[in-house]
DNA sequence: GTATGGATGTTCT
DNA sequence: GAACATCCATACT
């Protein structure tokens, strides 16, 4: 098992996210993540614990869901021990279960665009502030799992997306060759 | 294909 | 006011 935020971000590529909302089940295989480790100026926990980011300080494996740009939610996984603020952003999924339901929630959209991007996947899976703070290893409505089929993906690393304070470190991880990845697919040397 | 700007609400200066 | 871990429609090459 991973022992820190960056390892967890890599580890999560290929794993499943499942949401069962009163019997309406959607799921997807993670194809893209970003790490926001301790001390990272771009991380939401950088300025200390607040009401908004409190879930980042829960023990590894809890959901941190935040509202962004007045319209979208983003799903993160807390990544360190309790009391330490850090997390992994889930940026893109390959849709698996509940594809019709996801299309309905997203409005007309191609399969490829359903969950390609953090705001899109949260909308498709109906993840919102109700899910903030859930234990993704224990909860019965939103959880992380292992795919049925053996995972053969190759994980590559690049710089993160959409940050004004990015420092060009390879903390974005994605499945090489996947059509469901949201942004540039170029490997940076490390 | 790339580029640009607007929508929208919460949080912080 | 301004910034924000975004997305979509529109215009253009």
PDB file of C-alpha atoms (C1' of nucleotides) in Angstrom:
ATOM      1  CA  UNK A   1       0.000   0.000   0.000  1.00  0.00           C
ATOM      2  CA  UNK A   2       1.136   3.570  -0.634  1.00  0.00           C
ATOM      3  CA  UNK A   3       2.700   5.463   2.213  1.00  0.00           C
ATOM      4  CA  UNK A   4       2.271   9.074   1.111  1.00  0.00           C
ATOM      5  CA  UNK A   5       0.155  11.381  -1.019  1.00  0.00           C
ATOM      6  CA  UNK A   6       2.149  11.068  -4.241  1.00  0.00           C
ATOM      7  CA  UNK A   7       2.274   7.288  -4.045  1.00  0.00           C
ATOM      8  CA  UNK A   8      -1.454   7.198  -3.349  1.00  0.00           C
ATOM      9  CA  UNK A   9      -2.170   9.318  -6.435  1.00  0.00           C
ATOM     10  CA  UNK A  10      -0.320   6.788  -8.582  1.00  0.00           C
ATOM     11  CA  UNK A  11      -1.886   3.841  -6.763  1.00  0.00           C
ATOM     12  CA  UNK A  12      -5.434   5.080  -7.368  1.00  0.00           C
ATOM     13  CA  UNK A  13      -5.129   5.005 -11.180  1.00  0.00           C
ATOM     14  CA  UNK A  14      -6.951   1.847 -12.265  1.00  0.00           C
ATOM     15  CA  UNK A  15      -9.075   1.586  -9.107  1.00  0.00           C
ATOM     16  CA  UNK A  16     -12.859   1.907  -9.042  1.00  0.00           C
ATOM     17  CA  UNK A  17     -15.087   4.625  -7.663  1.00  0.00           C
ATOM     18  CA  UNK A  18     -18.637   3.459  -6.940  1.00  0.00           C
ATOM     19  CA  UNK A  19     -21.578   5.611  -5.905  1.00  0.00           C
ATOM     20  CA  UNK A  20     -24.886   4.075  -4.895  1.00  0.00           C
ATOM     21  CA  UNK A  21     -27.424   6.846  -4.417  1.00  0.00           C
ATOM     22  CA  UNK A  22     -30.589   5.216  -3.105  1.00  0.00           C
ATOM     23  CA  UNK A  23     -30.118   2.321  -5.508  1.00  0.00           C
ATOM     24  CA  UNK A  24     -29.020   4.427  -8.471  1.00  0.00           C
ATOM     25  CA  UNK A  25     -25.568   3.012  -9.030  1.00  0.00           C
ATOM     26  CA  UNK A  26     -22.810   4.565 -11.075  1.00  0.00           C
ATOM     27  CA  UNK A  27     -19.184   3.530 -11.189  1.00  0.00           C
ATOM     28  CA  UNK A  28     -16.010   4.192 -13.084  1.00  0.00           C
ATOM     29  CA  UNK A  29     -12.370   3.230 -13.281  1.00  0.00           C
ATOM     30  CA  UNK A  30      -9.963   6.017 -12.356  1.00  0.00           C
ATOM     31  CA  UNK A  31      -7.732   7.023 -15.288  1.00  0.00           C
ATOM     32  CA  UNK A  32      -6.342  10.336 -13.988  1.00  0.00           C
ATOM     33  CA  UNK A  33      -5.399  11.800 -10.580  1.00  0.00           C
ATOM     34  CA  UNK A  34      -3.377  14.661  -9.113  1.00  0.00           C
ATOM     35  CA  UNK A  35      -1.447  14.723  -5.820  1.00  0.00           C
ATOM     36  CA  UNK A  36      -1.612  17.712  -3.448  1.00  0.00           C
ATOM     37  CA  UNK A  37       0.926  16.702  -0.809  1.00  0.00           C
ATOM     38  CA  UNK A  38       1.798  18.328   2.507  1.00  0.00           C
ATOM     39  CA  UNK A  39       3.509  21.704   2.032  1.00  0.00           C
ATOM     40  CA  UNK A  40       2.227  22.202  -1.531  1.00  0.00           C
ATOM     41  CA  UNK A  41       1.338  25.872  -2.060  1.00  0.00           C
ATOM     42  CA  UNK A  42      -1.384  24.864  -4.542  1.00  0.00           C
ATOM     43  CA  UNK A  43      -3.065  22.517  -2.057  1.00  0.00           C
ATOM     44  CA  UNK A  44      -6.241  23.556  -0.313  1.00  0.00           C
ATOM     45  CA  UNK A  45      -4.746  22.667   3.056  1.00  0.00           C
ATOM     46  CA  UNK A  46      -1.709  24.925   2.562  1.00  0.00           C
ATOM     47  CA  UNK A  47      -3.158  27.818   4.549  1.00  0.00           C
ATOM     48  CA  UNK A  48      -4.216  25.644   7.468  1.00  0.00           C
ATOM     49  CA  UNK A  49      -7.402  23.905   8.472  1.00  0.00           C
ATOM     50  CA  UNK A  50     -10.697  25.679   7.771  1.00  0.00           C
ATOM     51  CA  UNK A  51     -14.316  24.617   7.730  1.00  0.00           C
ATOM     52  CA  UNK A  52     -14.082  24.093   3.977  1.00  0.00           C
ATOM     53  CA  UNK A  53     -11.005  21.859   3.865  1.00  0.00           C
ATOM     54  CA  UNK A  54     -11.522  19.970   7.130  1.00  0.00           C
ATOM     55  CA  UNK A  55     -12.015  16.646   5.327  1.00  0.00           C
ATOM     56  CA  UNK A  56      -8.458  16.795   3.974  1.00  0.00           C
ATOM     57  CA  UNK A  57      -7.350  16.350   7.591  1.00  0.00           C
ATOM     58  CA  UNK A  58      -9.269  13.094   8.062  1.00  0.00           C
ATOM     59  CA  UNK A  59      -7.351   9.831   7.955  1.00  0.00           C
ATOM     60  CA  UNK A  60      -6.297   8.483   4.561  1.00  0.00           C
ATOM     61  CA  UNK A  61      -9.234   7.331   2.436  1.00  0.00           C
ATOM     62  CA  UNK A  62     -11.933   9.868   3.253  1.00  0.00           C
ATOM     63  CA  UNK A  63     -13.738  11.991   0.656  1.00  0.00           C
ATOM     64  CA  UNK A  64     -13.012  15.713   0.392  1.00  0.00           C
ATOM     65  CA  UNK A  65     -15.608  17.269  -1.933  1.00  0.00           C
ATOM     66  CA  UNK A  66     -15.400  20.985  -2.639  1.00  0.00           C
ATOM     67  CA  UNK A  67     -17.439  23.426  -4.716  1.00  0.00           C
ATOM     68  CA  UNK A  68     -15.555  25.348  -7.400  1.00  0.00           C
ATOM     69  CA  UNK A  69     -16.283  28.167  -9.868  1.00  0.00           C
ATOM     70  CA  UNK A  70     -19.805  28.511  -8.559  1.00  0.00           C
ATOM     71  CA  UNK A  71     -20.951  25.449 -10.495  1.00  0.00           C
ATOM     72  CA  UNK A  72     -18.991  22.267 -10.043  1.00  0.00           C
ATOM     73  CA  UNK A  73     -17.882  19.822  -7.399  1.00  0.00           C
ATOM     74  CA  UNK A  74     -14.548  18.010  -7.299  1.00  0.00           C
ATOM     75  CA  UNK A  75     -13.816  14.711  -5.562  1.00  0.00           C
ATOM     76  CA  UNK A  76     -10.600  14.162  -3.622  1.00  0.00           C
ATOM     77  CA  UNK A  77      -9.302  11.379  -1.400  1.00  0.00           C
ATOM     78  CA  UNK A  78      -7.597  12.383   1.847  1.00  0.00           C
ATOM     79  CA  UNK A  79      -4.146  10.928   1.795  1.00  0.00           C
ATOM     80  CA  UNK A  80      -2.274  11.211   5.091  1.00  0.00           C
ATOM     81  CA  UNK A  81      -2.850  10.279   8.714  1.00  0.00           C
ATOM     82  CA  UNK A  82      -5.552  12.045  10.728  1.00  0.00           C
ATOM     83  CA  UNK A  83      -4.625  15.634  11.509  1.00  0.00           C
ATOM     84  CA  UNK A  84      -2.426  16.085   8.411  1.00  0.00           C
ATOM     85  CA  UNK A  85      -3.974  17.966   5.489  1.00  0.00           C
ATOM     86  CA  UNK A  86      -3.295  16.510   2.026  1.00  0.00           C
ATOM     87  CA  UNK A  87      -5.226  14.815  -0.736  1.00  0.00           C
ATOM     88  CA  UNK A  88      -5.528  13.359  -4.215  1.00  0.00           C
ATOM     89  CA  UNK A  89      -7.879  14.908  -6.793  1.00  0.00           C
ATOM     90  CA  UNK A  90      -9.758  12.431  -8.980  1.00  0.00           C
ATOM     91  CA  UNK A  91      -9.637  14.061 -12.423  1.00  0.00           C
ATOM     92  CA  UNK A  92     -11.127  11.506 -14.813  1.00  0.00           C
ATOM     93  CA  UNK A  93     -12.843   8.126 -14.967  1.00  0.00           C
ATOM     94  CA  UNK A  94     -13.697   5.513 -17.536  1.00  0.00           C
ATOM     95  CA  UNK A  95     -17.471   5.036 -17.101  1.00  0.00           C
ATOM     96  CA  UNK A  96     -18.428   1.464 -16.154  1.00  0.00           C
ATOM     97  CA  UNK A  97     -21.862   1.184 -14.500  1.00  0.00           C
ATOM     98  CA  UNK A  98     -24.881   3.456 -14.829  1.00  0.00           C
ATOM     99  CA  UNK A  99     -23.882   5.013 -18.125  1.00  0.00           C
ATOM    100  CA  UNK A 100     -27.462   5.925 -19.058  1.00  0.00           C
ATOM    101  CA  UNK A 101     -27.898   7.579 -15.666  1.00  0.00           C
ATOM    102  CA  UNK A 102     -24.665   9.523 -16.126  1.00  0.00           C
ATOM    103  CA  UNK A 103     -25.789  10.726 -19.557  1.00  0.00           C
ATOM    104  CA  UNK A 104     -29.070  11.880 -18.054  1.00  0.00           C
ATOM    105  CA  UNK A 105     -27.319  13.827 -15.299  1.00  0.00           C
ATOM    106  CA  UNK A 106     -24.784  15.374 -17.682  1.00  0.00           C
ATOM    107  CA  UNK A 107     -27.234  16.177 -20.451  1.00  0.00           C
ATOM    108  CA  UNK A 108     -26.555  14.876 -23.942  1.00  0.00           C
ATOM    109  CA  UNK A 109     -22.912  13.937 -24.061  1.00  0.00           C
ATOM    110  CA  UNK A 110     -20.670  11.447 -25.769  1.00  0.00           C
ATOM    111  CA  UNK A 111     -19.383   8.512 -23.748  1.00  0.00           C
ATOM    112  CA  UNK A 112     -15.898   9.950 -23.952  1.00  0.00           C
ATOM    113  CA  UNK A 113     -16.921  13.282 -22.398  1.00  0.00           C
ATOM    114  CA  UNK A 114     -19.124  11.864 -19.622  1.00  0.00           C
ATOM    115  CA  UNK A 115     -16.473  11.766 -16.890  1.00  0.00           C
ATOM    116  CA  UNK A 116     -13.432  13.386 -18.552  1.00  0.00           C
ATOM    117  CA  UNK A 117     -12.639  16.132 -16.034  1.00  0.00           C
ATOM    118  CA  UNK A 118     -13.206  16.563 -12.299  1.00  0.00           C
ATOM    119  CA  UNK A 119     -16.372  18.661 -12.578  1.00  0.00           C
ATOM    120  CA  UNK A 120     -17.858  16.366 -15.173  1.00  0.00           C
ATOM    121  CA  UNK A 121     -17.285  13.157 -13.236  1.00  0.00           C
ATOM    122  CA  UNK A 122     -18.764  14.634 -10.057  1.00  0.00           C
ATOM    123  CA  UNK A 123     -21.879  15.665 -11.963  1.00  0.00           C
ATOM    124  CA  UNK A 124     -22.181  12.314 -13.751  1.00  0.00           C
ATOM    125  CA  UNK A 125     -21.903  10.414 -10.471  1.00  0.00           C
ATOM    126  CA  UNK A 126     -24.026  12.923  -8.493  1.00  0.00           C
ATOM    127  CA  UNK A 127     -21.210  13.614  -6.058  1.00  0.00           C
ATOM    128  CA  UNK A 128     -21.778  16.805  -4.055  1.00  0.00           C
ATOM    129  CA  UNK A 129     -21.306  18.290  -0.593  1.00  0.00           C
ATOM    130  CA  UNK A 130     -23.351  15.454   0.925  1.00  0.00           C
ATOM    131  CA  UNK A 131     -20.414  13.160   0.175  1.00  0.00           C
ATOM    132  CA  UNK A 132     -17.806  15.368   1.859  1.00  0.00           C
ATOM    133  CA  UNK A 133     -16.161  13.539   4.749  1.00  0.00           C
ATOM    134  CA  UNK A 134     -17.376  10.016   3.906  1.00  0.00           C
ATOM    135  CA  UNK A 135     -15.037   7.094   4.601  1.00  0.00           C
ATOM    136  CA  UNK A 136     -14.387   5.671   1.125  1.00  0.00           C
ATOM    137  CA  UNK A 137     -13.269   2.345   2.551  1.00  0.00           C
ATOM    138  CA  UNK A 138     -16.292   1.816   4.807  1.00  0.00           C
ATOM    139  CA  UNK A 139     -19.221   3.806   3.514  1.00  0.00           C
ATOM    140  CA  UNK A 140     -22.147   2.085   1.792  1.00  0.00           C
ATOM    141  CA  UNK A 141     -23.005   4.879  -0.645  1.00  0.00           C
ATOM    142  CA  UNK A 142     -19.616   6.021  -1.984  1.00  0.00           C
ATOM    143  CA  UNK A 143     -16.527   3.844  -1.947  1.00  0.00           C
ATOM    144  CA  UNK A 144     -13.294   2.853  -3.652  1.00  0.00           C
ATOM    145  CA  UNK A 145     -12.721  -0.636  -5.001  1.00  0.00           C
ATOM    146  CA  UNK A 146     -10.685  -2.879  -7.259  1.00  0.00           C
ATOM    147  CA  UNK A 147     -11.894  -3.607 -10.823  1.00  0.00           C
ATOM    148  CA  UNK A 148     -13.184  -7.068 -11.712  1.00  0.00           C
ATOM    149  CA  UNK A 149     -10.679  -7.560 -14.483  1.00  0.00           C
ATOM    150  CA  UNK A 150      -6.985  -7.556 -13.782  1.00  0.00           C
ATOM    151  CA  UNK A 151      -5.514  -4.128 -14.389  1.00  0.00           C
ATOM    152  CA  UNK A 152      -2.952  -3.901 -17.175  1.00  0.00           C
ATOM    153  CA  UNK A 153      -2.672  -0.126 -17.435  1.00  0.00           C
ATOM    154  CA  UNK A 154       0.593   1.768 -17.589  1.00  0.00           C
ATOM    155  CA  UNK A 155       0.672   4.874 -15.399  1.00  0.00           C
ATOM    156  CA  UNK A 156       2.470   7.965 -16.668  1.00  0.00           C
ATOM    157  CA  UNK A 157       3.207  11.281 -14.915  1.00  0.00           C
ATOM    158  CA  UNK A 158       3.003  14.930 -16.000  1.00  0.00           C
ATOM    159  CA  UNK A 159       2.513  18.339 -14.416  1.00  0.00           C
ATOM    160  CA  UNK A 160      -0.811  19.284 -12.909  1.00  0.00           C
ATOM    161  CA  UNK A 161      -3.594  21.226 -14.632  1.00  0.00           C
ATOM    162  CA  UNK A 162      -5.244  24.580 -14.008  1.00  0.00           C
ATOM    163  CA  UNK A 163      -2.908  25.904 -11.326  1.00  0.00           C
ATOM    164  CA  UNK A 164      -1.390  29.373 -11.146  1.00  0.00           C
ATOM    165  CA  UNK A 165       1.210  28.167  -8.671  1.00  0.00           C
ATOM    166  CA  UNK A 166       2.250  24.964 -10.392  1.00  0.00           C
ATOM    167  CA  UNK A 167       5.933  24.324  -9.916  1.00  0.00           C
ATOM    168  CA  UNK A 168       6.392  21.844 -12.745  1.00  0.00           C
ATOM    169  CA  UNK A 169       6.548  18.730 -10.641  1.00  0.00           C
ATOM    170  CA  UNK A 170       5.163  15.459 -12.082  1.00  0.00           C
ATOM    171  CA  UNK A 171       2.266  15.067  -9.676  1.00  0.00           C
ATOM    172  CA  UNK A 172      -0.460  14.295 -12.202  1.00  0.00           C
ATOM    173  CA  UNK A 173      -0.875  10.594 -12.983  1.00  0.00           C
ATOM    174  CA  UNK A 174      -2.837   9.048 -15.804  1.00  0.00           C
ATOM    175  CA  UNK A 175      -3.348   5.801 -17.663  1.00  0.00           C
ATOM    176  CA  UNK A 176      -1.266   5.806 -20.802  1.00  0.00           C
ATOM    177  CA  UNK A 177      -3.392   5.370 -23.914  1.00  0.00           C
ATOM    178  CA  UNK A 178      -6.752   5.953 -22.251  1.00  0.00           C
ATOM    179  CA  UNK A 179      -9.197   8.042 -24.253  1.00  0.00           C
ATOM    180  CA  UNK A 180     -10.905   9.127 -21.014  1.00  0.00           C
ATOM    181  CA  UNK A 181      -7.980  11.234 -19.728  1.00  0.00           C
ATOM    182  CA  UNK A 182      -8.831  14.945 -19.515  1.00  0.00           C
ATOM    183  CA  UNK A 183      -5.735  16.852 -20.593  1.00  0.00           C
ATOM    184  CA  UNK A 184      -2.241  16.627 -22.060  1.00  0.00           C
ATOM    185  CA  UNK A 185      -0.780  13.147 -22.211  1.00  0.00           C
ATOM    186  CA  UNK A 186       2.910  13.851 -22.360  1.00  0.00           C
ATOM    187  CA  UNK A 187       5.350  12.308 -19.967  1.00  0.00           C
ATOM    188  CA  UNK A 188       7.782  14.647 -18.270  1.00  0.00           C
ATOM    189  CA  UNK A 189      11.213  13.395 -17.277  1.00  0.00           C
ATOM    190  CA  UNK A 190      11.754  13.010 -13.571  1.00  0.00           C
TER     191      UNK A 190
ATOM    192  C1'  DG B   1      -7.801  21.234 -34.076  1.00  0.00           C
ATOM    193  C1'  DT B   2      -6.761  25.871 -30.754  1.00  0.00           C
ATOM    194  C1'  DA B   3      -8.278  30.297 -28.346  1.00  0.00           C
ATOM    195  C1'  DT B   4     -11.166  33.089 -25.731  1.00  0.00           C
ATOM    196  C1'  DG B   5     -14.702  34.645 -22.605  1.00  0.00           C
ATOM    197  C1'  DG B   6     -18.859  34.031 -19.698  1.00  0.00           C
ATOM    198  C1'  DA B   7     -21.423  31.557 -16.107  1.00  0.00           C
ATOM    199  C1'  DT B   8     -21.769  30.933 -11.273  1.00  0.00           C
ATOM    200  C1'  DG B   9     -21.038  30.912  -5.575  1.00  0.00           C
ATOM    201  C1'  DT B  10     -17.879  30.502  -1.807  1.00  0.00           C
ATOM    202  C1'  DT B  11     -13.903  32.122   0.485  1.00  0.00           C
ATOM    203  C1'  DC B  12     -10.373  35.155   1.348  1.00  0.00           C
ATOM    204  C1'  DT B  13      -7.968  39.858   1.227  1.00  0.00           C
TER     205       DT B  13
ATOM    206  C1'  DG C   1     -12.916  43.076  -5.036  1.00  0.00           C
ATOM    207  C1'  DA C   2     -10.426  39.058  -6.615  1.00  0.00           C
ATOM    208  C1'  DA C   3      -9.285  34.375  -7.026  1.00  0.00           C
ATOM    209  C1'  DC C   4     -10.722  29.922  -7.743  1.00  0.00           C
ATOM    210  C1'  DA C   5      -7.665  22.113  -8.470  1.00  0.00           C
ATOM    211  C1'  DT C   6     -13.985  24.036 -14.335  1.00  0.00           C
ATOM    212  C1'  DC C   7     -16.889  23.598 -18.276  1.00  0.00           C
ATOM    213  C1'  DC C   8     -19.256  25.052 -22.364  1.00  0.00           C
ATOM    214  C1'  DA C   9     -20.361  27.796 -26.444  1.00  0.00           C
ATOM    215  C1'  DT C  10     -18.536  30.379 -29.906  1.00  0.00           C
ATOM    216  C1'  DA C  11     -15.079  32.038 -33.140  1.00  0.00           C
ATOM    217  C1'  DC C  12     -11.246  31.248 -35.662  1.00  0.00           C
ATOM    218  C1'  DT C  13      -7.011  28.671 -38.179  1.00  0.00           C
TER     219       DT C  13
END
